[in-house]
Short mmCIF file of C-alpha atoms in Angstrom, two decimals:
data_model
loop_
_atom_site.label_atom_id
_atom_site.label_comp_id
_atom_site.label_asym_id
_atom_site.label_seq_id
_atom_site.Cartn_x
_atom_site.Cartn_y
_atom_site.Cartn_z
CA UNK F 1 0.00 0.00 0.00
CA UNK F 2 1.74 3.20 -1.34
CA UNK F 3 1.61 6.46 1.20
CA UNK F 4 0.39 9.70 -0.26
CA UNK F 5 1.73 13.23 0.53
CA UNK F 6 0.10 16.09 -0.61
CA UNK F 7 3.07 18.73 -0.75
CA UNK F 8 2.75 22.55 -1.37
CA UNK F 9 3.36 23.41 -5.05
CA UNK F 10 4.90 26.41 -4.18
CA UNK F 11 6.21 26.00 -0.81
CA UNK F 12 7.12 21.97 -0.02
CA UNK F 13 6.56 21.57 3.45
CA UNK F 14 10.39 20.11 4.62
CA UNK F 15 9.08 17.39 6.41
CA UNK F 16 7.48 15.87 3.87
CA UNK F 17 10.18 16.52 1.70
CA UNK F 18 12.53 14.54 3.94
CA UNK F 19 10.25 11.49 4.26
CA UNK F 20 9.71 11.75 1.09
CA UNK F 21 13.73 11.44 0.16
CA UNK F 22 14.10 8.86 2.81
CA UNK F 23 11.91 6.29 0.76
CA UNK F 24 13.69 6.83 -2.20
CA UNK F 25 17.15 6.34 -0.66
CA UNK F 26 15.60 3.29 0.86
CA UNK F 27 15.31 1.65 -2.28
CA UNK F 28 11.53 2.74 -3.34
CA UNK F 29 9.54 4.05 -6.37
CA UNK F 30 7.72 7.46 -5.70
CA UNK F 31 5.55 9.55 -7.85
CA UNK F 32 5.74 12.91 -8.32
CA UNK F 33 5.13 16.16 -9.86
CA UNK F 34 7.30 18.33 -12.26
CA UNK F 35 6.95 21.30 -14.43
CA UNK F 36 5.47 18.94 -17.24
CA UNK F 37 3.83 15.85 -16.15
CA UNK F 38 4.31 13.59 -13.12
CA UNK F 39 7.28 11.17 -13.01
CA UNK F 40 7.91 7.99 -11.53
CA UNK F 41 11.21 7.59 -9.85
CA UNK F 42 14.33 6.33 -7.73
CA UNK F 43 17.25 5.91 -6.56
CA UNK F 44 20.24 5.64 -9.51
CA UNK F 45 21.80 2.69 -8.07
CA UNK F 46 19.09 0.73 -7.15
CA UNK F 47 18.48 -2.03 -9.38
CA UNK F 48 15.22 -3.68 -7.63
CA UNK F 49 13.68 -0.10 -7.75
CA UNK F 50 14.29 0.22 -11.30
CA UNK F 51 13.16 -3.20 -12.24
CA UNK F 52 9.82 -2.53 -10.73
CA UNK F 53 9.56 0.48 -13.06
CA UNK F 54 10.41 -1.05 -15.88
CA UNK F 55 7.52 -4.01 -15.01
CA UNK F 56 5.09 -0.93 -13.83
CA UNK F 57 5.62 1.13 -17.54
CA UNK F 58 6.57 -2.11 -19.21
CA UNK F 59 9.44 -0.62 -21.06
CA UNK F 60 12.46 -2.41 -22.62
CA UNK F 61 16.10 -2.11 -22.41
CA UNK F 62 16.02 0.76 -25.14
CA UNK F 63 14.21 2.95 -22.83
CA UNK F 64 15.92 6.18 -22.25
CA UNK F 65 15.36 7.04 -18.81
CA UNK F 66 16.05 10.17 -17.63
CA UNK F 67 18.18 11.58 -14.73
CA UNK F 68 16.46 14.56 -13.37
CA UNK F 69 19.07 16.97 -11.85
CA UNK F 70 19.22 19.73 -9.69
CA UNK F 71 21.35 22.01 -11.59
CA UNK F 72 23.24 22.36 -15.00
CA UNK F 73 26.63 21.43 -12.54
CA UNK F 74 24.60 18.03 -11.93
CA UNK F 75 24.50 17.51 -15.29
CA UNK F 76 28.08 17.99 -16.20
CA UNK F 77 29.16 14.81 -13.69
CA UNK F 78 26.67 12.26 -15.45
CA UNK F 79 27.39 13.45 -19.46
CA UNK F 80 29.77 14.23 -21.54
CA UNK F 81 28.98 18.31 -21.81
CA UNK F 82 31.83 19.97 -24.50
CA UNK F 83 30.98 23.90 -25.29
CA UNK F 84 28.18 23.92 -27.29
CA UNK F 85 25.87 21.70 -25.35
CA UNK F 86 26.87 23.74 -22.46
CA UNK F 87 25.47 26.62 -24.39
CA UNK F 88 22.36 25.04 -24.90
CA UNK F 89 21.51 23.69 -21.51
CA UNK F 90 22.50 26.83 -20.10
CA UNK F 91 19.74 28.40 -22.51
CA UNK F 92 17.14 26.12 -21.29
CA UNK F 93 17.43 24.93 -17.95
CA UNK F 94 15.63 24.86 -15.56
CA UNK F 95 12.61 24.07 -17.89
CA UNK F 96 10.69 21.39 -20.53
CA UNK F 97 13.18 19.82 -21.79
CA UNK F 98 14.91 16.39 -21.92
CA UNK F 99 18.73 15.96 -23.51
CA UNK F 100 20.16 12.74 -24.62
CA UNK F 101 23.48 13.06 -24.10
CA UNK F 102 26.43 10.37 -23.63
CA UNK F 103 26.75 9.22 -20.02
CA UNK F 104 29.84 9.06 -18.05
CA UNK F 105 30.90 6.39 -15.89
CA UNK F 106 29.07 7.52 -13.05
CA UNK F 107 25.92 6.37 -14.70
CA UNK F 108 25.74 3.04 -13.84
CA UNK F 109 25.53 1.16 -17.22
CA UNK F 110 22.45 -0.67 -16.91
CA UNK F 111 20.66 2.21 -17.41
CA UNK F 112 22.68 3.27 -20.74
CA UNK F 113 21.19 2.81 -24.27
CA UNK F 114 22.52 -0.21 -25.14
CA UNK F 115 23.73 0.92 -28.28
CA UNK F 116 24.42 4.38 -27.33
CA UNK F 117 25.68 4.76 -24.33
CA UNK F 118 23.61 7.61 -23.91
CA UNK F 119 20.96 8.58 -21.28
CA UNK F 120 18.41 11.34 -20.92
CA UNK F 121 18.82 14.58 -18.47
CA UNK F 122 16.74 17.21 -17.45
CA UNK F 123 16.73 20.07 -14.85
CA UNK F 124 12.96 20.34 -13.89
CA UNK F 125 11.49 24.04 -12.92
CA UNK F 126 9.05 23.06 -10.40
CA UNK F 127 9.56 23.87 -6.65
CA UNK F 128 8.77 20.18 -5.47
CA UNK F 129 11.17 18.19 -7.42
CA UNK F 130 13.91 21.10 -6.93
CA UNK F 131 13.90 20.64 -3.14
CA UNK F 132 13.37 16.50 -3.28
CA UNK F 133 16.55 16.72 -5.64
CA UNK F 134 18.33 19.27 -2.94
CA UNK F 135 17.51 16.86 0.19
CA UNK F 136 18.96 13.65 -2.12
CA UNK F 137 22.15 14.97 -3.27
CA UNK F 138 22.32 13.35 -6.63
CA UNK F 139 19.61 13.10 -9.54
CA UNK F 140 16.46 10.75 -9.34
CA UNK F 141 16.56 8.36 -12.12
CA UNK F 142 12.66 8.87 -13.90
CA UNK F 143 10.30 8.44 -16.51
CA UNK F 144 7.45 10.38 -17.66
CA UNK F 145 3.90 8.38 -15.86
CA UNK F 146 2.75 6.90 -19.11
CA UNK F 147 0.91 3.53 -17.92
CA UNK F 148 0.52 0.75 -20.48
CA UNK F 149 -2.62 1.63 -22.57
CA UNK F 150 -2.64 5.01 -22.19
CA UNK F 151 -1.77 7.69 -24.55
CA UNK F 152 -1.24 10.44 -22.38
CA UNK F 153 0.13 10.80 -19.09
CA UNK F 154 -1.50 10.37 -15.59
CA UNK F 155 -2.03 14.31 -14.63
CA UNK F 156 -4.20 13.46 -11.38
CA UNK F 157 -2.47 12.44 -8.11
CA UNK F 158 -5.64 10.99 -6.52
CA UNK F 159 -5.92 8.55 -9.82
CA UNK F 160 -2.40 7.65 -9.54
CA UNK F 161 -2.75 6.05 -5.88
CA UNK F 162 -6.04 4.27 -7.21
CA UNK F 163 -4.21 2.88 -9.87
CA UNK F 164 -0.58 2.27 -8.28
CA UNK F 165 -1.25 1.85 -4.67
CA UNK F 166 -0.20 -1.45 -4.20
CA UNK F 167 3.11 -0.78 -7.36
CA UNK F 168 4.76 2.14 -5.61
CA UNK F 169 5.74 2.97 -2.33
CA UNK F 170 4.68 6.88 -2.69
CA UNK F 171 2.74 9.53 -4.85
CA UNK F 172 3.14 12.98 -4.06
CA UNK F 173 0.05 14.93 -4.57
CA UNK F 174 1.47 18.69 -5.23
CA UNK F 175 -1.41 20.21 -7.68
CA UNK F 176 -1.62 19.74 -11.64
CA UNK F 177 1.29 19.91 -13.23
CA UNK F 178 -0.21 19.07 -17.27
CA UNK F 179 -0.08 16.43 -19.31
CA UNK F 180 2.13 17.66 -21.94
CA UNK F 181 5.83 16.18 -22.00
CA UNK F 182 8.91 17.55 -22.08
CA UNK F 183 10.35 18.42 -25.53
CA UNK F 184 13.31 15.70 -25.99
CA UNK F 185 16.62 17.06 -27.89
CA UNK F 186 19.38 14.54 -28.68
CA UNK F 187 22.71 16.27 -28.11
CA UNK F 188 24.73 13.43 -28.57
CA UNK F 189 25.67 13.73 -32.35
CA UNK F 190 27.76 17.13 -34.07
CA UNK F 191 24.03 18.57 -34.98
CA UNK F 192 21.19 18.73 -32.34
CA UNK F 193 18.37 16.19 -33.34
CA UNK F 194 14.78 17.09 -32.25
CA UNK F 195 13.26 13.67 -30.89
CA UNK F 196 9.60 14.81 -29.73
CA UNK F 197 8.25 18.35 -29.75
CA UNK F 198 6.56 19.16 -26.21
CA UNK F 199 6.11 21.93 -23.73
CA UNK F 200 9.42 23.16 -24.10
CA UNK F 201 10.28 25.76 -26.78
CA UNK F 202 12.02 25.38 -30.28
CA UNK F 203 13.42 28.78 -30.21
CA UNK F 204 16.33 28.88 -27.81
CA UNK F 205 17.37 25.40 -29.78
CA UNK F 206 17.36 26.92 -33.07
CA UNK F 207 15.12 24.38 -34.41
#
């Protein structure tokens, strides 16, 4: 039975922040909101946790998750960031946006591309996730709350317990947050490569 914590959108209560940050780094899946769409999340280095997201969203090994960070600095110690990706993240962070960039060794590999070797980041600009990712110290490794059979993602908290109570181990109710995804940009090549167009705009990507 998952626990539910309805956090301010604007101003996360700390408590709940901490509990909340204590399950992940105890090895379990939470929900929660960003700045487009909630995400499903945990720990980097937890395998079992990851597992159980991959069974929940039934993806498959060519799945880029996404490491949500706290800060472009984040970023820089998980990918491979040269001048003129800098340039762009600095551009667009925090916002709507996921990069695929290549990961460094502190990613562990299991969550590469297995082609790749590349993995999805994003610095979210929503007050919730930015203090859960301050209290945790490192980025939450996530995916956007797409269930099998849907088309769009899960944009009310309240539905998300009734359909994942007994699959996570917490959703975090913090208001509605849309249902439109990031836009995804693949950085990894010489030539930025738009993936999916979302909430996120073209025009500080030149594309």
């Amino acid at each position: 039975m998952s626990q539910f914590f309805s956090i301010h959108a604007e101003n996360p209560q700390a408590r709940l922040i901490k509990q909340a940050v204590d399950i992940i780094r105890k090895g379990g899946v939470v929900v929660y909101p960003t700045d487009s769409c909630y995400a499903i999340g945990c720990k980097l280095d937890s395998k079992d946790a990851l597992e159980r997201i991959r069974r929940i969203r039934q993806l498959d090994d060519k799945h880029h998750f996404t490491l949500v960070c706290s800060d472009l600095s984040q970023i820089g110690t998980y990918a491979k960031v040269d001048n003129r990706v800098y340039r762009i993240l600095k551009a667009t962070t925090p916002g709507s946006y996921t990069f695929i960039l290549e990961a460094t060794k502190e990613v562990p590999r299991r969550v590469w591309h297995p082609k790749k070797s590349t993995i999805g980041l994003r610095v979210p600009d929503h007050p919730i996730a930015l203090a859960m990712l301050e209290e945790l110290g490192e980025p939450i490794l996530s995916s956007t709350l797409i269930l099998p059979g849907d088309d769009e993602a899960l944009t009310d908290a309240w539905e998300i317990r009734d359909r994942l109570e007994h699959e996570v181990d917490l959703v975090i109710e913090g208001g509605y947050c849309g249902m439109e995804p990031t836009t995804v940009v693949d950085l990894s090549g010489d030539t930025a490569e738009l993936m999916r167009a979302g909430k996120g705009s073209l025009a500080p990507l030149g594309l």
